[in-house]
PDB file of C-alpha atoms and ligand atoms in Angstrom:
ATOM      1  CA  MET A   1     -11.888   2.845  -9.487  1.00  0.00           C
ATOM      2  CA  THR A   2     -13.230   1.386  -6.262  1.00  0.00           C
ATOM      3  CA  LEU A   3     -13.029   2.832  -2.782  1.00  0.00           C
ATOM      4  CA  ARG A   4     -11.551   0.163  -0.530  1.00  0.00           C
ATOM      5  CA  HIS A   5     -12.538  -0.511   3.066  1.00  0.00           C
ATOM      6  CA  ILE A   6      -9.859   0.751   5.475  1.00  0.00           C
ATOM      7  CA  LEU A   7      -9.036  -1.655   8.301  1.00  0.00           C
ATOM      8  CA  ILE A   8      -9.241  -0.206  11.807  1.00  0.00           C
ATOM      9  CA  HIS A   9      -6.726  -1.072  14.533  1.00  0.00           C
ATOM     10  CA  PRO A  10      -6.610  -3.539  16.227  1.00  0.00           C
ATOM     11  CA  ASP A  11      -6.531  -5.980  13.309  1.00  0.00           C
ATOM     12  CA  PRO A  12      -4.000  -8.816  12.894  1.00  0.00           C
ATOM     13  CA  ARG A  13      -3.393  -7.771   9.249  1.00  0.00           C
ATOM     14  CA  LEU A  14      -2.016  -4.436  10.483  1.00  0.00           C
ATOM     15  CA  LYS A  15       0.648  -6.273  12.523  1.00  0.00           C
ATOM     16  CA  LYS A  16       2.079  -8.463   9.742  1.00  0.00           C
ATOM     17  CA  THR A  17       5.137  -8.046   7.524  1.00  0.00           C
ATOM     18  CA  CYS A  18       4.075  -7.633   3.882  1.00  0.00           C
ATOM     19  CA  GLU A  19       5.444  -9.549   0.902  1.00  0.00           C
ATOM     20  CA  PRO A  20       7.596  -7.916  -1.799  1.00  0.00           C
ATOM     21  CA  VAL A  21       5.750  -7.207  -5.056  1.00  0.00           C
ATOM     22  CA  SER A  22       7.148  -9.155  -8.016  1.00  0.00           C
ATOM     23  CA  THR A  23       4.362  -8.826 -10.610  1.00  0.00           C
ATOM     24  CA  PHE A  24       3.921  -5.399 -12.192  1.00  0.00           C
ATOM     25  CA  ASP A  25       0.643  -5.860 -14.030  1.00  0.00           C
ATOM     26  CA  LYS A  26      -2.730  -4.149 -14.540  1.00  0.00           C
ATOM     27  CA  GLY A  27      -3.949  -5.571 -11.245  1.00  0.00           C
ATOM     28  CA  LEU A  28      -1.198  -3.730  -9.375  1.00  0.00           C
ATOM     29  CA  ALA A  29      -1.959  -0.453 -11.197  1.00  0.00           C
ATOM     30  CA  ALA A  30      -5.675  -0.861 -10.403  1.00  0.00           C
ATOM     31  CA  LEU A  31      -4.878  -1.458  -6.727  1.00  0.00           C
ATOM     32  CA  ALA A  32      -2.727   1.717  -6.655  1.00  0.00           C
ATOM     33  CA  ASP A  33      -5.585   3.690  -8.272  1.00  0.00           C
ATOM     34  CA  ASP A  34      -8.045   2.353  -5.712  1.00  0.00           C
ATOM     35  CA  MET A  35      -5.679   3.170  -2.859  1.00  0.00           C
ATOM     36  CA  LEU A  36      -5.139   6.756  -4.050  1.00  0.00           C
ATOM     37  CA  ALA A  37      -8.903   7.275  -4.428  1.00  0.00           C
ATOM     38  CA  THR A  38      -9.490   5.786  -0.965  1.00  0.00           C
ATOM     39  CA  MET A  39      -6.762   8.001   0.537  1.00  0.00           C
ATOM     40  CA  TYR A  40      -8.103  11.222  -1.032  1.00  0.00           C
ATOM     41  CA  ASP A  41     -11.660  10.291  -0.049  1.00  0.00           C
ATOM     42  CA  ALA A  42     -10.758   9.646   3.614  1.00  0.00           C
ATOM     43  CA  PRO A  43      -9.057  12.241   3.428  1.00  0.00           C
ATOM     44  CA  GLY A  44      -5.474  11.327   4.251  1.00  0.00           C
ATOM     45  CA  ILE A  45      -1.925  11.951   3.014  1.00  0.00           C
ATOM     46  CA  GLY A  46      -0.745   8.347   2.900  1.00  0.00           C
ATOM     47  CA  LEU A  47      -2.099   4.813   2.705  1.00  0.00           C
ATOM     48  CA  ALA A  48      -0.311   1.453   2.762  1.00  0.00           C
ATOM     49  CA  ALA A  49      -1.658  -1.729   1.123  1.00  0.00           C
ATOM     50  CA  PRO A  50      -2.135  -3.676   4.404  1.00  0.00           C
ATOM     51  CA  GLN A  51      -4.553  -0.929   5.519  1.00  0.00           C
ATOM     52  CA  VAL A  52      -6.907  -2.144   2.798  1.00  0.00           C
ATOM     53  CA  GLY A  53      -6.149  -5.786   3.604  1.00  0.00           C
ATOM     54  CA  VAL A  54      -3.624  -6.391   0.811  1.00  0.00           C
ATOM     55  CA  MET A  55      -0.405  -7.830   2.246  1.00  0.00           C
ATOM     56  CA  ASP A  56       1.938  -6.431  -0.429  1.00  0.00           C
ATOM     57  CA  ARG A  57       4.764  -3.898  -0.114  1.00  0.00           C
ATOM     58  CA  LEU A  58       3.000  -0.977  -1.779  1.00  0.00           C
ATOM     59  CA  LEU A  59       2.067   2.491  -0.540  1.00  0.00           C
ATOM     60  CA  VAL A  60       0.573   5.688  -1.916  1.00  0.00           C
ATOM     61  CA  MET A  61       0.955   9.230  -0.642  1.00  0.00           C
ATOM     62  CA  ASP A  62       0.390  12.886  -1.440  1.00  0.00           C
ATOM     63  CA  CYS A  63       1.513  15.391   1.177  1.00  0.00           C
ATOM     64  CA  VAL A  64       0.313  18.509  -0.687  1.00  0.00           C
ATOM     65  CA  LYS A  65      -2.170  19.857   1.826  1.00  0.00           C
ATOM     66  CA  GLU A  66      -2.538  23.509   0.806  1.00  0.00           C
ATOM     67  CA  GLU A  67      -5.967  24.506  -0.420  1.00  0.00           C
ATOM     68  CA  GLY A  68      -5.783  24.648  -4.234  1.00  0.00           C
ATOM     69  CA  GLY A  69      -2.298  23.067  -4.315  1.00  0.00           C
ATOM     70  CA  THR A  70      -1.479  20.816  -7.281  1.00  0.00           C
ATOM     71  CA  PRO A  71      -1.846  17.170  -6.214  1.00  0.00           C
ATOM     72  CA  GLU A  72       1.347  15.094  -6.238  1.00  0.00           C
ATOM     73  CA  PRO A  73       0.147  11.494  -6.065  1.00  0.00           C
ATOM     74  CA  MET A  74       3.009   9.034  -5.543  1.00  0.00           C
ATOM     75  CA  VAL A  75       2.983   5.249  -5.732  1.00  0.00           C
ATOM     76  CA  LEU A  76       5.922   3.418  -4.142  1.00  0.00           C
ATOM     77  CA  VAL A  77       6.358  -0.321  -4.691  1.00  0.00           C
ATOM     78  CA  ASN A  78       8.887  -2.215  -2.519  1.00  0.00           C
ATOM     79  CA  PRO A  79      10.094   1.023  -0.867  1.00  0.00           C
ATOM     80  CA  GLN A  80      13.197   0.991   1.309  1.00  0.00           C
ATOM     81  CA  VAL A  81      14.891   3.673   3.409  1.00  0.00           C
ATOM     82  CA  VAL A  82      18.560   3.651   2.320  1.00  0.00           C
ATOM     83  CA  TRP A  83      19.716   6.703   4.290  1.00  0.00           C
ATOM     84  CA  GLU A  84      18.368   8.791   7.155  1.00  0.00           C
ATOM     85  CA  SER A  85      19.561  12.089   8.609  1.00  0.00           C
ATOM     86  CA  ASP A  86      20.879  12.353  12.165  1.00  0.00           C
ATOM     87  CA  GLU A  87      18.708  15.428  12.490  1.00  0.00           C
ATOM     88  CA  ARG A  88      15.258  14.522  13.738  1.00  0.00           C
ATOM     89  CA  SER A  89      11.882  16.192  13.662  1.00  0.00           C
ATOM     90  CA  VAL A  90       8.642  15.781  15.555  1.00  0.00           C
ATOM     91  CA  TYR A  91       5.256  15.681  13.854  1.00  0.00           C
ATOM     92  CA  GLU A  92       1.835  15.100  15.285  1.00  0.00           C
ATOM     93  CA  GLU A  93       0.922  11.904  13.443  1.00  0.00           C
ATOM     94  CA  GLY A  94      -2.408  10.317  12.776  1.00  0.00           C
ATOM     95  CA  CYS A  95      -3.428   7.234  10.819  1.00  0.00           C
ATOM     96  CA  LEU A  96      -6.465   6.305   8.740  1.00  0.00           C
ATOM     97  CA  SER A  97      -6.505   2.978  10.618  1.00  0.00           C
ATOM     98  CA  ILE A  98      -6.595   4.807  13.975  1.00  0.00           C
ATOM     99  CA  PRO A  99      -9.193   7.514  13.254  1.00  0.00           C
ATOM    100  CA  GLY A 100      -9.387  10.580  15.499  1.00  0.00           C
ATOM    101  CA  GLN A 101      -6.182   9.821  17.430  1.00  0.00           C
ATOM    102  CA  TYR A 102      -3.036  11.943  17.111  1.00  0.00           C
ATOM    103  CA  ALA A 103       0.318  11.965  18.891  1.00  0.00           C
ATOM    104  CA  ASP A 104       3.787  13.432  18.506  1.00  0.00           C
ATOM    105  CA  VAL A 105       6.317  11.032  16.966  1.00  0.00           C
ATOM    106  CA  GLU A 106      10.015  11.764  16.489  1.00  0.00           C
ATOM    107  CA  ARG A 107      11.673  10.452  13.321  1.00  0.00           C
ATOM    108  CA  PRO A 108      14.661  11.319  11.102  1.00  0.00           C
ATOM    109  CA  LYS A 109      13.980  14.667   9.452  1.00  0.00           C
ATOM    110  CA  MET A 110      15.240  13.513   6.047  1.00  0.00           C
ATOM    111  CA  VAL A 111      15.358  10.106   4.396  1.00  0.00           C
ATOM    112  CA  ARG A 112      16.530   8.757   1.044  1.00  0.00           C
ATOM    113  CA  VAL A 113      14.204   6.071  -0.275  1.00  0.00           C
ATOM    114  CA  THR A 114      14.497   3.615  -3.159  1.00  0.00           C
ATOM    115  CA  TRP A 115      11.441   1.958  -4.681  1.00  0.00           C
ATOM    116  CA  GLN A 116       9.984   0.630  -7.924  1.00  0.00           C
ATOM    117  CA  ASP A 117       7.289   2.379  -9.926  1.00  0.00           C
ATOM    118  CA  LEU A 118       4.250   0.606 -11.378  1.00  0.00           C
ATOM    119  CA  GLU A 119       6.339  -0.542 -14.363  1.00  0.00           C
ATOM    120  CA  GLY A 120       8.941  -2.029 -12.035  1.00  0.00           C
ATOM    121  CA  LYS A 121      11.507   0.676 -12.803  1.00  0.00           C
ATOM    122  CA  ALA A 122      13.904   1.609  -9.993  1.00  0.00           C
ATOM    123  CA  GLN A 123      13.384   5.065  -8.446  1.00  0.00           C
ATOM    124  CA  GLU A 124      15.247   6.994  -5.763  1.00  0.00           C
ATOM    125  CA  GLN A 125      14.461  10.259  -4.015  1.00  0.00           C
ATOM    126  CA  GLU A 126      15.183  12.231  -0.872  1.00  0.00           C
ATOM    127  CA  PHE A 127      12.222  13.252   1.268  1.00  0.00           C
ATOM    128  CA  ASP A 128      12.138  16.074   3.806  1.00  0.00           C
ATOM    129  CA  GLU A 129       9.762  17.419   6.460  1.00  0.00           C
ATOM    130  CA  LEU A 130       6.180  16.108   6.234  1.00  0.00           C
ATOM    131  CA  TRP A 131       6.991  13.929   3.181  1.00  0.00           C
ATOM    132  CA  ALA A 132       9.792  12.251   5.156  1.00  0.00           C
ATOM    133  CA  THR A 133       7.519  11.587   8.131  1.00  0.00           C
ATOM    134  CA  CYS A 134       4.762  10.288   5.867  1.00  0.00           C
ATOM    135  CA  VAL A 135       6.966   7.916   3.862  1.00  0.00           C
ATOM    136  CA  GLN A 136       8.493   6.489   7.078  1.00  0.00           C
ATOM    137  CA  HIS A 137       5.034   6.070   8.649  1.00  0.00           C
ATOM    138  CA  GLU A 138       3.792   4.223   5.534  1.00  0.00           C
ATOM    139  CA  ILE A 139       6.884   2.002   5.186  1.00  0.00           C
ATOM    140  CA  ASP A 140       6.383   1.072   8.869  1.00  0.00           C
ATOM    141  CA  HIS A 141       2.918  -0.237   7.923  1.00  0.00           C
ATOM    142  CA  LEU A 142       4.581  -2.690   5.501  1.00  0.00           C
ATOM    143  CA  ASP A 143       6.466  -4.122   8.486  1.00  0.00           C
ATOM    144  CA  GLY A 144       3.421  -4.252  10.764  1.00  0.00           C
ATOM    145  CA  VAL A 145       4.434  -1.162  12.745  1.00  0.00           C
ATOM    146  CA  LEU A 146       1.941   1.566  13.700  1.00  0.00           C
ATOM    147  CA  PHE A 147       2.752   5.081  14.926  1.00  0.00           C
ATOM    148  CA  ILE A 148       1.282   4.216  18.329  1.00  0.00           C
ATOM    149  CA  ASP A 149       4.051   1.618  18.713  1.00  0.00           C
ATOM    150  CA  TYR A 150       6.387   4.598  19.343  1.00  0.00           C
ATOM    151  CA  LEU A 151       4.266   5.849  22.232  1.00  0.00           C
ATOM    152  CA  LYS A 152       4.467   4.933  25.914  1.00  0.00           C
ATOM    153  CA  PRO A 153       2.576   1.662  26.647  1.00  0.00           C
ATOM    154  CA  LEU A 154      -0.110   3.389  28.707  1.00  0.00           C
ATOM    155  CA  LYS A 155      -0.962   5.852  25.939  1.00  0.00           C
ATOM    156  CA  ARG A 156      -0.910   3.060  23.353  1.00  0.00           C
ATOM    157  CA  GLN A 157      -3.279   0.921  25.429  1.00  0.00           C
ATOM    158  CA  MET A 158      -5.613   3.873  25.905  1.00  0.00           C
ATOM    159  CA  ILE A 159      -5.806   4.454  22.134  1.00  0.00           C
ATOM    160  CA  THR A 160      -6.266   0.732  21.445  1.00  0.00           C
ATOM    161  CA  ARG A 161      -9.163   0.569  23.907  1.00  0.00           C
ATOM    162  CA  LYS A 162     -10.807   3.571  22.205  1.00  0.00           C
ATOM    163  CA  MET A 163     -10.471   1.823  18.834  1.00  0.00           C
ATOM    164  CA  GLN A 164     -11.940  -1.423  20.217  1.00  0.00           C
ATOM    165  CA  LYS A 165     -14.912   0.580  21.463  1.00  0.00           C
ATOM    166  CA  LEU A 166     -15.262   2.322  18.067  1.00  0.00           C
ATOM    167  CA  LYS A 167     -15.236  -1.041  16.284  1.00  0.00           C
ATOM    168  CA  ARG A 168     -17.893  -2.451  18.635  1.00  0.00           C
ATOM    169  CA  GLU A 169     -20.074   0.585  17.933  1.00  0.00           C
ATOM    170  CA  GLN A 170     -19.539   0.236  14.168  1.00  0.00           C
ATOM    171  CA  ALA A 171     -20.437  -3.463  14.334  1.00  0.00           C
ATOM    172  CA  ARG A 172     -23.744  -2.611  15.998  1.00  0.00           C
ATOM    173  CA  GLU A 173     -24.748  -0.121  13.264  1.00  0.00           C
TER     174      GLU A 173
HETATM  175 ZN1   ZN B 201      -1.017   4.896   9.072  1.00  0.00          ZN
END
């Protein structure tokens, strides 16, 4: 298992649409393992492949946050939202590619998602609350959409400038 480098916004790879996964091999399983390890290490509750520079439709998540809670690692390949509730909820979102920045984002409270597991088998499940927000946030990444894209332009520009400054500082280290 290898910890992968997480790309920081702004980065052109975070703005691209990812390609569907068609090969379900050991390489894909190893990538999912690496992504889960990277996510837990960060720590975060979700990570999408483009965040580690892999332009494939794959994401991992685990929204169990309680101290001592049993981990529920999930790997979703080619995920798709097939239904969303009219009811909406607001969560303060953050992103491992936009460290230290948080903002309220409104999304459907519940979603039904289809995906393939690491063997390529079709899966379907309904997600609610934080899991629903997380899965929508991660699927957005596969289409080059970040949570700050839902914010007012001024706020988005402010966050982007902070990230540019952070990256300049990191480059100097
Ligand atoms: Zn994110």
